[in-house]
Tab-separated table of C-alpha atoms in Angstrom:
chain	number	residue	atom	x	y	z
A	234	UNK	CA	-0.131	-0.071	-0.116
A	235	UNK	CA	1.262	3.654	-1.207
A	236	UNK	CA	0.773	5.832	1.860
A	237	UNK	CA	1.640	9.571	2.099
A	238	UNK	CA	4.451	10.578	4.693
A	239	UNK	CA	2.806	14.417	5.386
A	240	UNK	CA	-0.156	16.858	5.306
A	241	UNK	CA	0.540	20.547	5.189
A	242	UNK	CA	-3.150	22.159	6.736
A	243	UNK	CA	-4.176	25.193	8.482
A	244	UNK	CA	-5.039	23.009	11.493
A	245	UNK	CA	-5.773	19.291	12.860
A	246	UNK	CA	-9.031	19.798	13.126
A	247	UNK	CA	-9.668	21.001	9.294
A	248	UNK	CA	-8.157	17.684	8.243
A	249	UNK	CA	-10.115	15.448	10.378
A	250	UNK	CA	-13.132	16.983	11.968
A	251	UNK	CA	-14.478	13.988	13.750
A	252	UNK	CA	-12.414	12.068	16.148
A	253	UNK	CA	-13.767	8.860	14.092
A	254	UNK	CA	-11.713	10.270	10.897
A	255	UNK	CA	-8.591	10.684	12.791
A	256	UNK	CA	-8.983	7.188	14.015
A	257	UNK	CA	-8.711	5.527	10.756
A	258	UNK	CA	-5.928	7.014	9.755
A	259	UNK	CA	-4.145	6.306	12.919
A	260	UNK	CA	-5.166	2.776	12.555
A	261	UNK	CA	-3.204	2.463	9.031
A	262	UNK	CA	-0.120	4.702	10.656
A	263	UNK	CA	0.220	3.260	13.843
A	264	UNK	CA	2.072	-0.409	13.186
A	265	UNK	CA	4.079	1.422	10.468
A	266	UNK	CA	7.367	2.503	10.424
A	267	UNK	CA	7.141	5.393	7.813
A	268	UNK	CA	5.985	8.962	9.826
A	269	UNK	CA	3.011	10.338	9.144
A	270	UNK	CA	3.573	14.149	10.241
A	271	UNK	CA	1.020	17.028	9.951
A	272	UNK	CA	2.543	20.411	9.949
A	273	UNK	CA	0.240	23.227	10.944
A	274	UNK	CA	-0.009	26.702	10.315
A	275	UNK	CA	-0.938	27.289	13.656
A	276	UNK	CA	2.229	25.494	14.824
A	277	UNK	CA	1.138	22.906	15.748
A	278	UNK	CA	3.180	19.211	14.299
A	279	UNK	CA	1.492	15.945	15.222
A	280	UNK	CA	3.546	12.519	14.473
A	281	UNK	CA	0.650	9.697	14.392
A	282	UNK	CA	3.541	6.767	14.255
A	283	UNK	CA	4.596	8.221	17.992
A	284	UNK	CA	2.034	7.570	20.894
A	285	UNK	CA	2.587	11.171	22.341
A	286	UNK	CA	2.027	12.441	18.471
A	287	UNK	CA	-1.294	10.438	18.449
A	288	UNK	CA	-2.459	11.364	22.200
A	289	UNK	CA	-1.870	15.711	20.893
A	290	UNK	CA	-3.715	14.924	17.768
A	291	UNK	CA	-6.485	13.196	19.224
A	292	UNK	CA	-6.797	16.191	21.754
A	293	UNK	CA	-6.470	18.715	19.778
A	294	UNK	CA	-9.432	17.176	17.553
A	295	UNK	CA	-11.955	16.237	20.159
A	296	UNK	CA	-11.521	20.188	21.970
A	297	UNK	CA	-12.067	21.097	18.054
A	298	UNK	CA	-15.286	18.750	17.809
A	299	UNK	CA	-16.185	19.896	20.962
A	300	UNK	CA	-15.879	23.582	20.189
A	301	UNK	CA	-17.449	22.984	16.745
A	302	UNK	CA	-20.740	21.379	18.507
A	303	UNK	CA	-20.956	24.305	20.953
A	304	UNK	CA	-20.844	26.308	18.461
A	305	UNK	CA	-23.272	24.665	16.175
A	306	UNK	CA	-25.828	24.287	19.235
A	307	UNK	CA	-25.123	28.260	19.687
A	308	UNK	CA	-26.306	28.902	15.976
A	309	UNK	CA	-29.331	26.823	15.837
A	310	UNK	CA	-30.313	28.174	19.244
A	311	UNK	CA	-30.280	32.039	17.441
A	312	UNK	CA	-31.699	30.523	14.795
A	313	UNK	CA	-34.931	28.817	16.182
A	314	UNK	CA	-35.015	32.198	18.398
A	315	UNK	CA	-35.052	34.148	15.192
A	316	UNK	CA	-37.720	31.583	13.922
A	317	UNK	CA	-40.271	32.250	16.334
A	318	UNK	CA	-40.478	35.908	16.078
A	319	UNK	CA	-40.874	34.988	12.617
A	320	UNK	CA	-37.882	36.329	10.643
A	321	UNK	CA	-37.489	35.445	6.953
A	322	UNK	CA	-34.949	32.878	6.189
A	323	UNK	CA	-35.658	33.078	2.410
A	324	UNK	CA	-32.196	32.683	0.686
A	325	UNK	CA	-31.914	33.873	-2.447
A	326	UNK	CA	-35.012	34.848	-4.850
A	327	UNK	CA	-37.980	32.824	-4.559
A	328	UNK	CA	-40.924	32.236	-7.025
A	329	UNK	CA	-43.572	34.700	-6.326
A	330	UNK	CA	-41.329	36.756	-4.336
A	331	UNK	CA	-39.561	39.824	-5.299
A	332	UNK	CA	-35.336	39.241	-6.007
A	333	UNK	CA	-35.085	42.996	-4.388
A	334	UNK	CA	-37.233	42.280	-1.219
A	335	UNK	CA	-37.642	38.714	-0.244
A	336	UNK	CA	-40.740	40.186	1.844
A	337	UNK	CA	-42.671	41.794	-1.085
A	338	UNK	CA	-44.435	39.563	-3.570
A	339	UNK	CA	-43.625	39.598	-6.827
A	340	UNK	CA	-46.789	41.385	-9.030
A	341	UNK	CA	-45.776	39.070	-11.972
A	342	UNK	CA	-44.738	35.760	-10.536
A	343	UNK	CA	-46.888	35.832	-7.434
A	344	UNK	CA	-50.194	35.601	-9.076
A	345	UNK	CA	-49.116	32.607	-11.050
A	346	UNK	CA	-48.068	30.394	-7.451
A	347	UNK	CA	-51.231	31.559	-6.322
A	348	UNK	CA	-53.103	29.896	-8.898
A	349	UNK	CA	-51.406	26.799	-8.960
A	350	UNK	CA	-51.956	26.042	-5.437
A	351	UNK	CA	-55.695	27.371	-5.977
A	352	UNK	CA	-55.824	24.947	-8.850
A	353	UNK	CA	-54.761	22.127	-7.148
A	354	UNK	CA	-57.376	22.548	-4.084
A	355	UNK	CA	-59.754	22.994	-6.663
A	356	UNK	CA	-58.790	19.346	-7.553
A	357	UNK	CA	-55.832	19.286	-10.153
A	358	UNK	CA	-53.118	16.719	-9.633
A	359	UNK	CA	-49.587	17.750	-9.329
A	360	UNK	CA	-48.779	16.611	-12.383
A	361	UNK	CA	-51.861	18.340	-14.137
A	362	UNK	CA	-50.498	21.789	-12.729
A	363	UNK	CA	-46.766	21.060	-14.087
A	364	UNK	CA	-48.059	20.638	-17.176
A	365	UNK	CA	-50.186	23.475	-17.184
A	366	UNK	CA	-47.345	25.886	-15.719
A	367	UNK	CA	-45.272	24.319	-19.075
A	368	UNK	CA	-48.141	25.247	-21.128
A	369	UNK	CA	-47.485	29.141	-19.806
A	370	UNK	CA	-44.276	28.878	-20.288
A	371	UNK	CA	-43.467	29.401	-16.545
A	372	UNK	CA	-39.669	29.233	-15.499
A	373	UNK	CA	-38.595	27.673	-11.963
A	374	UNK	CA	-35.925	30.882	-11.334
A	375	UNK	CA	-34.284	28.290	-8.929
A	376	UNK	CA	-33.210	26.000	-12.149
A	377	UNK	CA	-33.962	28.237	-15.177
A	378	UNK	CA	-36.416	25.545	-16.928
A	379	UNK	CA	-39.609	24.315	-16.621
A	380	UNK	CA	-40.892	23.167	-13.739
A	381	UNK	CA	-40.783	19.553	-12.612
A	382	UNK	CA	-43.470	17.278	-10.604
A	383	UNK	CA	-41.302	18.106	-7.681
A	384	UNK	CA	-40.702	21.151	-7.713
A	385	UNK	CA	-44.099	21.926	-8.758
A	386	UNK	CA	-45.671	20.105	-5.311
A	387	UNK	CA	-42.684	21.707	-3.240
A	388	UNK	CA	-44.049	25.019	-4.356
A	389	UNK	CA	-47.604	24.352	-3.544
A	390	UNK	CA	-47.138	22.759	-0.760
A	391	UNK	CA	-44.501	25.393	0.517
A	392	UNK	CA	-45.581	27.061	4.084
A	393	UNK	CA	-44.051	30.197	2.942
A	394	UNK	CA	-47.084	30.759	1.142
A	395	UNK	CA	-49.401	30.928	3.999
A	396	UNK	CA	-46.566	33.188	5.899
A	397	UNK	CA	-45.661	29.882	7.958
A	398	UNK	CA	-42.057	30.056	9.444
A	399	UNK	CA	-40.411	26.456	9.678
A	400	UNK	CA	-36.570	25.570	10.703
A	401	UNK	CA	-35.214	22.850	9.275
A	402	UNK	CA	-38.427	22.073	7.319
A	403	UNK	CA	-40.706	22.028	10.739
A	404	UNK	CA	-43.062	24.425	11.481
A	405	UNK	CA	-42.054	26.931	14.823
A	406	UNK	CA	-44.240	27.757	17.455
A	407	UNK	CA	-44.187	31.056	19.196
A	408	UNK	CA	-43.766	31.227	22.713
A	409	UNK	CA	-47.977	30.811	23.178
A	410	UNK	CA	-47.940	27.862	21.494
A	411	UNK	CA	-49.350	29.295	17.822
A	412	UNK	CA	-47.494	28.747	14.491
A	413	UNK	CA	-45.403	31.563	14.375
A	414	UNK	CA	-46.155	33.386	11.147
A	415	UNK	CA	-43.275	35.265	9.002
A	416	UNK	CA	-42.348	39.140	8.292
A	417	UNK	CA	-43.051	38.509	5.020
A	418	UNK	CA	-46.141	38.970	2.241
A	419	UNK	CA	-47.544	35.500	2.101
A	420	UNK	CA	-49.819	35.065	-0.947
A	421	UNK	CA	-52.552	34.200	1.366
A	422	UNK	CA	-54.204	36.247	4.537
A	423	UNK	CA	-56.024	33.054	6.156
A	424	UNK	CA	-54.657	29.249	6.613
A	425	UNK	CA	-57.836	28.239	5.044
A	426	UNK	CA	-56.105	27.164	1.743
A	427	UNK	CA	-53.319	25.575	4.211
A	428	UNK	CA	-55.395	23.257	6.123
A	429	UNK	CA	-56.820	22.256	2.551
A	430	UNK	CA	-53.234	21.435	1.297
A	431	UNK	CA	-52.859	19.430	4.186
A	432	UNK	CA	-55.733	17.432	3.796
A	433	UNK	CA	-54.814	16.770	-0.035
A	434	UNK	CA	-51.425	15.346	1.014
A	435	UNK	CA	-52.758	13.225	3.989
A	436	UNK	CA	-55.047	11.541	1.056
A	437	UNK	CA	-51.869	11.511	-0.924
A	438	UNK	CA	-53.558	13.333	-3.624
A	439	UNK	CA	-50.749	13.788	-6.143
């Protein structure tokens, strides 16, 4: 087996984010007489063929992993807190809303998105609405192409249509255990059609 003898990195945790990743490399190099030395820009060097080197590498990767997990938890808490306050999480241009201001409905594309939902509530299947969008030459701005079946379904089912705030695709509830509403203009001012769409999802109306 050919083995590399060295790695230059900003820091060891930039190469191995998880302790288990480091252990796989240690299993390869521990019984070898060939050195594997990490030289890092932070000034720490680790030789995985020595017990001291392995101990130091494990220590630094575990510390970095703990710090990363702590940061991730803080970010999640902050994002959930923003979600409960209804802060928008739209990234980029969303079909139906203005590219210049994602909190405002686009007078051109919003009526198309609204009609797609209304057609589904009226009984049209997702495939039928996809064909209708294609016949109207409606382009999905996310792909630059016509809407696929999956894209059409996602557009119709999106809680954003009703101003409902989500996080990681889960509906967020405020401190009063009510559905958290976003700070953008919704397609529909009430949740009536939302409940109808949810009923259709339960029935498996695709």
